[in-house]
Amino acid sequence: AQSVAQPEDQVNVAEGNPLTVKCTYSVSGNPYLFWYVQYPNRGLQFLLKYITGDNLVKGSYGFEAEFNKSQTSFHLKKPSALVSDSALYFCTVRDNNNDMRFGAGTRLTVKP
Amino acid sequence: NAGVMQNPRHLVRRRGQEARLRCSPMKGHSHVYWYRQLPEEGLKFMVYLQKENIIDESGMPKERFSAEFPKEGPSILRIQQVVRGDSAAYFCASSPGSGGYNEQFFGPGTRLTVL
């Protein structure tokens, strides 16, 4: 069965600095990997996904993620953080089965 | 194109009552998923439905919980005889197909509080 781990409960960065939110996964077949963001009292919004092809995936709001098969990682990155990026970020993995497995989430705080 | 709609947004029930949560998927989507989120936790998969069929209910508690997605109308998640431990945010998501590569589009959630 697939699983995903987000090793950091919280990430703090200063506005304008690069940010990384870490994610590692475990799946038996080819992974489909996703990042979602959740703002307070809101549903989840899709940011980006890796299906196949280029290991560097670009998504919404300037975010990107790098798929690393040897390290089974899919870290989320942004070159320059904004205060408005502060939110809860979820990494998810799916093989071709039905359920999507979520990480526990990482709370990103960007300070002015 | 309206997104995934959920209602009510907030629901308060007393112990022993029934809770009914509704989800209307995005237009053109025939696959619906229900998740439960406890405070400061990730989402836990509950059930996956297509029109008139439950495809995977492996995450659903065996008792008191049921889900349906009728031919007409929204998907319903029903919790009978609610207990305090049922208090959580319940999110519905929809996708256009069943393939694992399809992202899911989430509704705003229903926050259930059991008194």
mmCIF file of C-alpha atoms in Angstrom:
data_model
loop_
_atom_site.group_PDB
_atom_site.id
_atom_site.type_symbol
_atom_site.label_atom_id
_atom_site.label_comp_id
_atom_site.label_asym_id
_atom_site.label_seq_id
_atom_site.Cartn_x
_atom_site.Cartn_y
_atom_site.Cartn_z
ATOM 1 C CA ALA A 1 0.000 0.000 0.000
ATOM 2 C CA GLN A 2 1.139 3.489 -0.699
ATOM 3 C CA SER A 3 2.139 5.979 1.985
ATOM 4 C CA VAL A 4 3.652 9.414 2.228
ATOM 5 C CA ALA A 5 5.660 11.159 4.928
ATOM 6 C CA GLN A 6 6.151 14.837 5.582
ATOM 7 C CA PRO A 7 8.969 14.929 8.116
ATOM 8 C CA GLU A 8 8.468 18.534 9.187
ATOM 9 C CA ASP A 9 5.358 19.659 11.061
ATOM 10 C CA GLN A 10 6.337 23.281 10.597
ATOM 11 C CA VAL A 11 8.562 25.302 8.285
ATOM 12 C CA ASN A 12 9.380 28.949 8.944
ATOM 13 C CA VAL A 13 11.004 31.182 6.358
ATOM 14 C CA ALA A 14 11.480 34.897 5.874
ATOM 15 C CA GLU A 15 9.697 36.631 3.019
ATOM 16 C CA GLY A 16 11.836 36.680 -0.098
ATOM 17 C CA ASN A 17 13.861 33.617 0.896
ATOM 18 C CA PRO A 18 13.570 30.281 -0.880
ATOM 19 C CA LEU A 19 11.374 27.659 0.726
ATOM 20 C CA THR A 20 11.337 23.865 0.682
ATOM 21 C CA VAL A 21 8.643 21.602 2.070
ATOM 22 C CA LYS A 22 9.769 17.988 2.183
ATOM 23 C CA CYS A 23 7.898 14.855 1.174
ATOM 24 C CA THR A 24 8.933 11.219 0.803
ATOM 25 C CA TYR A 25 6.725 8.446 -0.479
ATOM 26 C CA SER A 26 6.372 4.708 -0.688
ATOM 27 C CA VAL A 27 4.413 3.006 -3.428
ATOM 28 C CA SER A 28 4.615 -0.380 -5.087
ATOM 29 C CA GLY A 29 4.101 0.722 -8.677
ATOM 30 C CA ASN A 30 4.589 3.979 -10.527
ATOM 31 C CA PRO A 31 3.679 6.873 -8.279
ATOM 32 C CA TYR A 32 1.335 9.700 -9.002
ATOM 33 C CA LEU A 33 2.333 12.526 -6.683
ATOM 34 C CA PHE A 34 0.434 15.678 -5.824
ATOM 35 C CA TRP A 35 0.790 18.772 -3.699
ATOM 36 C CA TYR A 36 -2.222 20.554 -2.238
ATOM 37 C CA VAL A 37 -2.471 23.709 -0.148
ATOM 38 C CA GLN A 38 -5.090 24.421 2.497
ATOM 39 C CA TYR A 39 -5.826 27.910 3.762
ATOM 40 C CA PRO A 40 -7.623 28.359 7.110
ATOM 41 C CA ASN A 41 -11.203 27.062 7.087
ATOM 42 C CA ARG A 42 -11.016 26.245 3.401
ATOM 43 C CA GLY A 43 -10.881 23.139 1.259
ATOM 44 C CA LEU A 44 -7.734 21.929 -0.423
ATOM 45 C CA GLN A 45 -6.456 23.549 -3.586
ATOM 46 C CA PHE A 46 -4.432 21.635 -6.123
ATOM 47 C CA LEU A 47 -0.919 23.011 -6.700
ATOM 48 C CA LEU A 48 0.854 20.561 -8.980
ATOM 49 C CA LYS A 49 1.319 16.913 -9.838
ATOM 50 C CA TYR A 50 3.911 14.485 -11.153
ATOM 51 C CA ILE A 51 2.686 11.773 -13.479
ATOM 52 C CA THR A 52 5.577 11.058 -15.786
ATOM 53 C CA GLY A 53 8.160 12.917 -17.797
ATOM 54 C CA ASP A 54 10.305 15.758 -16.522
ATOM 55 C CA ASN A 55 11.330 15.410 -12.923
ATOM 56 C CA LEU A 56 10.825 19.126 -12.276
ATOM 57 C CA VAL A 57 7.160 20.011 -12.227
ATOM 58 C CA LYS A 58 5.901 23.576 -12.227
ATOM 59 C CA GLY A 59 2.588 24.484 -10.638
ATOM 60 C CA SER A 60 0.411 27.296 -9.405
ATOM 61 C CA TYR A 61 1.554 30.444 -7.584
ATOM 62 C CA GLY A 62 5.203 29.964 -8.565
ATOM 63 C CA PHE A 63 5.596 26.620 -6.814
ATOM 64 C CA GLU A 64 7.548 23.725 -8.262
ATOM 65 C CA ALA A 65 8.439 20.243 -7.106
ATOM 66 C CA GLU A 66 11.215 17.842 -7.990
ATOM 67 C CA PHE A 67 10.556 14.132 -8.349
ATOM 68 C CA ASN A 68 13.552 12.076 -7.240
ATOM 69 C CA LYS A 69 13.034 8.379 -7.826
ATOM 70 C CA SER A 70 16.226 7.187 -6.129
ATOM 71 C CA GLN A 71 15.421 9.110 -2.959
ATOM 72 C CA THR A 72 11.649 8.531 -3.286
ATOM 73 C CA SER A 73 11.101 12.212 -2.643
ATOM 74 C CA PHE A 74 8.890 14.932 -4.049
ATOM 75 C CA HIS A 75 9.912 18.146 -2.291
ATOM 76 C CA LEU A 76 7.932 21.331 -2.879
ATOM 77 C CA LYS A 77 9.944 24.469 -3.579
ATOM 78 C CA LYS A 78 9.574 28.144 -4.315
ATOM 79 C CA PRO A 79 12.467 30.496 -5.087
ATOM 80 C CA SER A 80 11.054 33.483 -3.191
ATOM 81 C CA ALA A 81 8.436 33.082 -0.454
ATOM 82 C CA LEU A 82 5.518 35.444 0.088
ATOM 83 C CA VAL A 83 3.655 36.092 3.338
ATOM 84 C CA SER A 84 0.505 34.964 1.515
ATOM 85 C CA ASP A 85 2.074 31.521 1.018
ATOM 86 C CA SER A 86 1.533 30.819 4.719
ATOM 87 C CA ALA A 87 -0.785 27.817 4.843
ATOM 88 C CA LEU A 88 -0.937 24.069 5.409
ATOM 89 C CA TYR A 89 0.655 21.985 2.650
ATOM 90 C CA PHE A 90 -0.163 18.364 1.931
ATOM 91 C CA CYS A 91 1.785 15.916 -0.149
ATOM 92 C CA THR A 92 -0.245 13.013 -1.513
ATOM 93 C CA VAL A 93 0.523 9.825 -3.386
ATOM 94 C CA ARG A 94 -1.627 7.549 -5.427
ATOM 95 C CA ASP A 95 -0.909 4.490 -7.510
ATOM 96 C CA ASN A 96 -3.666 3.440 -9.835
ATOM 97 C CA ASN A 97 -5.917 2.479 -6.985
ATOM 98 C CA ASN A 98 -8.717 4.593 -5.772
ATOM 99 C CA ASP A 99 -7.610 6.217 -2.565
ATOM 100 C CA MET A 100 -5.228 9.084 -2.269
ATOM 101 C CA ARG A 101 -2.916 8.900 0.729
ATOM 102 C CA PHE A 102 -2.193 12.190 2.428
ATOM 103 C CA GLY A 103 0.781 13.201 4.480
ATOM 104 C CA ALA A 104 0.126 14.726 7.880
ATOM 105 C CA GLY A 105 0.737 18.180 6.478
ATOM 106 C CA THR A 106 3.383 20.848 6.951
ATOM 107 C CA ARG A 107 2.453 24.265 8.239
ATOM 108 C CA LEU A 108 4.401 26.909 6.366
ATOM 109 C CA THR A 109 4.802 30.308 7.999
ATOM 110 C CA VAL A 110 6.383 33.110 6.009
ATOM 111 C CA LYS A 111 7.376 36.076 8.130
ATOM 112 C CA PRO A 112 7.653 39.603 6.741
ATOM 113 C CA ASN B 1 -17.983 26.461 -13.986
ATOM 114 C CA ALA B 2 -18.900 26.042 -10.339
ATOM 115 C CA GLY B 3 -16.524 24.046 -8.224
ATOM 116 C CA VAL B 4 -17.372 21.280 -5.813
ATOM 117 C CA MET B 5 -20.233 22.348 -3.568
ATOM 118 C CA GLN B 6 -20.805 21.084 -0.072
ATOM 119 C CA ASN B 7 -23.594 21.879 2.312
ATOM 120 C CA PRO B 8 -24.099 22.683 4.989
ATOM 121 C CA ARG B 9 -20.787 24.379 5.749
ATOM 122 C CA HIS B 10 -21.351 23.980 9.457
ATOM 123 C CA LEU B 11 -23.523 21.395 11.180
ATOM 124 C CA VAL B 12 -24.203 21.034 14.884
ATOM 125 C CA ARG B 13 -25.769 17.857 16.202
ATOM 126 C CA ARG B 14 -26.411 16.415 19.624
ATOM 127 C CA ARG B 15 -25.220 12.947 20.488
ATOM 128 C CA GLY B 16 -27.526 10.316 19.036
ATOM 129 C CA GLN B 17 -28.851 12.468 16.196
ATOM 130 C CA GLU B 18 -28.234 11.914 12.508
ATOM 131 C CA ALA B 19 -25.965 14.031 10.319
ATOM 132 C CA ARG B 20 -26.404 14.324 6.563
ATOM 133 C CA LEU B 21 -23.664 15.922 4.514
ATOM 134 C CA ARG B 22 -24.182 16.759 0.861
ATOM 135 C CA CYS B 23 -21.731 17.088 -1.978
ATOM 136 C CA SER B 24 -22.326 18.188 -5.554
ATOM 137 C CA PRO B 25 -19.322 17.407 -7.762
ATOM 138 C CA MET B 26 -17.974 19.649 -10.457
ATOM 139 C CA LYS B 27 -19.912 19.602 -13.705
ATOM 140 C CA GLY B 28 -18.862 16.631 -15.775
ATOM 141 C CA HIS B 29 -17.291 14.761 -12.873
ATOM 142 C CA SER B 30 -18.778 11.380 -12.027
ATOM 143 C CA HIS B 31 -16.272 10.297 -9.363
ATOM 144 C CA VAL B 32 -16.720 11.429 -5.774
ATOM 145 C CA TYR B 33 -14.487 10.903 -2.743
ATOM 146 C CA TRP B 34 -15.148 11.632 0.916
ATOM 147 C CA TYR B 35 -12.422 12.447 3.436
ATOM 148 C CA ARG B 36 -12.370 13.245 7.130
ATOM 149 C CA GLN B 37 -9.953 15.703 8.699
ATOM 150 C CA LEU B 38 -9.322 16.043 12.396
ATOM 151 C CA PRO B 39 -7.753 19.304 13.656
ATOM 152 C CA GLU B 40 -4.108 19.708 12.631
ATOM 153 C CA GLU B 41 -4.133 16.377 10.805
ATOM 154 C CA GLY B 42 -4.133 15.265 7.214
ATOM 155 C CA LEU B 43 -7.153 13.970 5.382
ATOM 156 C CA LYS B 44 -8.170 10.367 5.835
ATOM 157 C CA PHE B 45 -9.876 8.632 2.928
ATOM 158 C CA MET B 46 -13.324 7.302 3.696
ATOM 159 C CA VAL B 47 -15.139 6.256 0.539
ATOM 160 C CA TYR B 48 -15.042 6.485 -3.248
ATOM 161 C CA LEU B 49 -18.228 6.454 -5.282
ATOM 162 C CA GLN B 50 -19.332 6.658 -8.858
ATOM 163 C CA LYS B 51 -22.919 7.244 -9.890
ATOM 164 C CA GLU B 52 -25.079 4.634 -8.127
ATOM 165 C CA ASN B 53 -22.042 2.594 -7.077
ATOM 166 C CA ILE B 54 -19.750 2.399 -4.084
ATOM 167 C CA ILE B 55 -16.342 1.551 -5.494
ATOM 168 C CA ASP B 56 -14.190 1.564 -2.364
ATOM 169 C CA GLU B 57 -15.378 2.041 1.192
ATOM 170 C CA SER B 58 -12.273 0.704 2.899
ATOM 171 C CA GLY B 59 -11.846 3.887 4.944
ATOM 172 C CA MET B 60 -15.386 4.043 6.191
ATOM 173 C CA PRO B 61 -16.222 2.947 9.749
ATOM 174 C CA LYS B 62 -18.240 -0.249 9.639
ATOM 175 C CA GLU B 63 -21.084 1.088 11.742
ATOM 176 C CA ARG B 64 -23.201 4.230 11.624
ATOM 177 C CA PHE B 65 -21.595 5.616 8.467
ATOM 178 C CA SER B 66 -22.996 5.237 4.972
ATOM 179 C CA ALA B 67 -22.612 7.008 1.644
ATOM 180 C CA GLU B 68 -24.483 7.158 -1.603
ATOM 181 C CA PHE B 69 -24.246 8.883 -4.962
ATOM 182 C CA PRO B 70 -27.597 8.521 -6.694
ATOM 183 C CA LYS B 71 -28.240 8.849 -10.385
ATOM 184 C CA GLU B 72 -29.759 12.273 -9.769
ATOM 185 C CA GLY B 73 -28.730 14.677 -7.066
ATOM 186 C CA PRO B 74 -25.762 15.108 -4.785
ATOM 187 C CA SER B 75 -23.679 12.533 -2.983
ATOM 188 C CA ILE B 76 -24.725 12.067 0.628
ATOM 189 C CA LEU B 77 -22.569 11.057 3.579
ATOM 190 C CA ARG B 78 -24.801 9.941 6.406
ATOM 191 C CA ILE B 79 -23.750 9.472 10.008
ATOM 192 C CA GLN B 80 -26.296 7.883 12.289
ATOM 193 C CA GLN B 81 -26.338 8.237 16.080
ATOM 194 C CA VAL B 82 -23.453 10.690 16.102
ATOM 195 C CA VAL B 83 -20.920 10.675 18.927
ATOM 196 C CA ARG B 84 -18.476 13.367 20.027
ATOM 197 C CA GLY B 85 -15.648 11.588 18.226
ATOM 198 C CA ASP B 86 -17.410 12.240 14.907
ATOM 199 C CA SER B 87 -16.672 15.962 15.251
ATOM 200 C CA ALA B 88 -14.401 16.795 12.344
ATOM 201 C CA ALA B 89 -14.273 18.493 8.975
ATOM 202 C CA TYR B 90 -15.603 16.324 6.168
ATOM 203 C CA PHE B 91 -14.370 17.081 2.687
ATOM 204 C CA CYS B 92 -15.731 15.907 -0.592
ATOM 205 C CA ALA B 93 -13.662 15.807 -3.773
ATOM 206 C CA SER B 94 -14.498 14.979 -7.355
ATOM 207 C CA SER B 95 -12.522 13.983 -10.408
ATOM 208 C CA PRO B 96 -13.350 13.451 -14.059
ATOM 209 C CA GLY B 97 -12.037 9.901 -14.143
ATOM 210 C CA SER B 98 -10.772 7.066 -12.036
ATOM 211 C CA GLY B 99 -7.149 7.020 -13.164
ATOM 212 C CA GLY B 100 -4.598 7.674 -10.449
ATOM 213 C CA TYR B 101 -3.177 10.547 -12.479
ATOM 214 C CA ASN B 102 -6.331 12.638 -12.105
ATOM 215 C CA GLU B 103 -6.134 15.371 -9.519
ATOM 216 C CA GLN B 104 -9.085 15.749 -7.240
ATOM 217 C CA PHE B 105 -11.001 18.968 -6.785
ATOM 218 C CA PHE B 106 -12.097 19.646 -3.240
ATOM 219 C CA GLY B 107 -15.141 21.303 -1.801
ATOM 220 C CA PRO B 108 -14.957 23.767 1.104
ATOM 221 C CA GLY B 109 -15.886 21.102 3.630
ATOM 222 C CA THR B 110 -18.584 20.582 6.228
ATOM 223 C CA ARG B 111 -17.561 21.140 9.818
ATOM 224 C CA LEU B 112 -19.520 18.821 12.050
ATOM 225 C CA THR B 113 -19.715 19.559 15.744
ATOM 226 C CA VAL B 114 -21.318 17.019 18.034
ATOM 227 C CA LEU B 115 -22.427 18.386 21.375
#
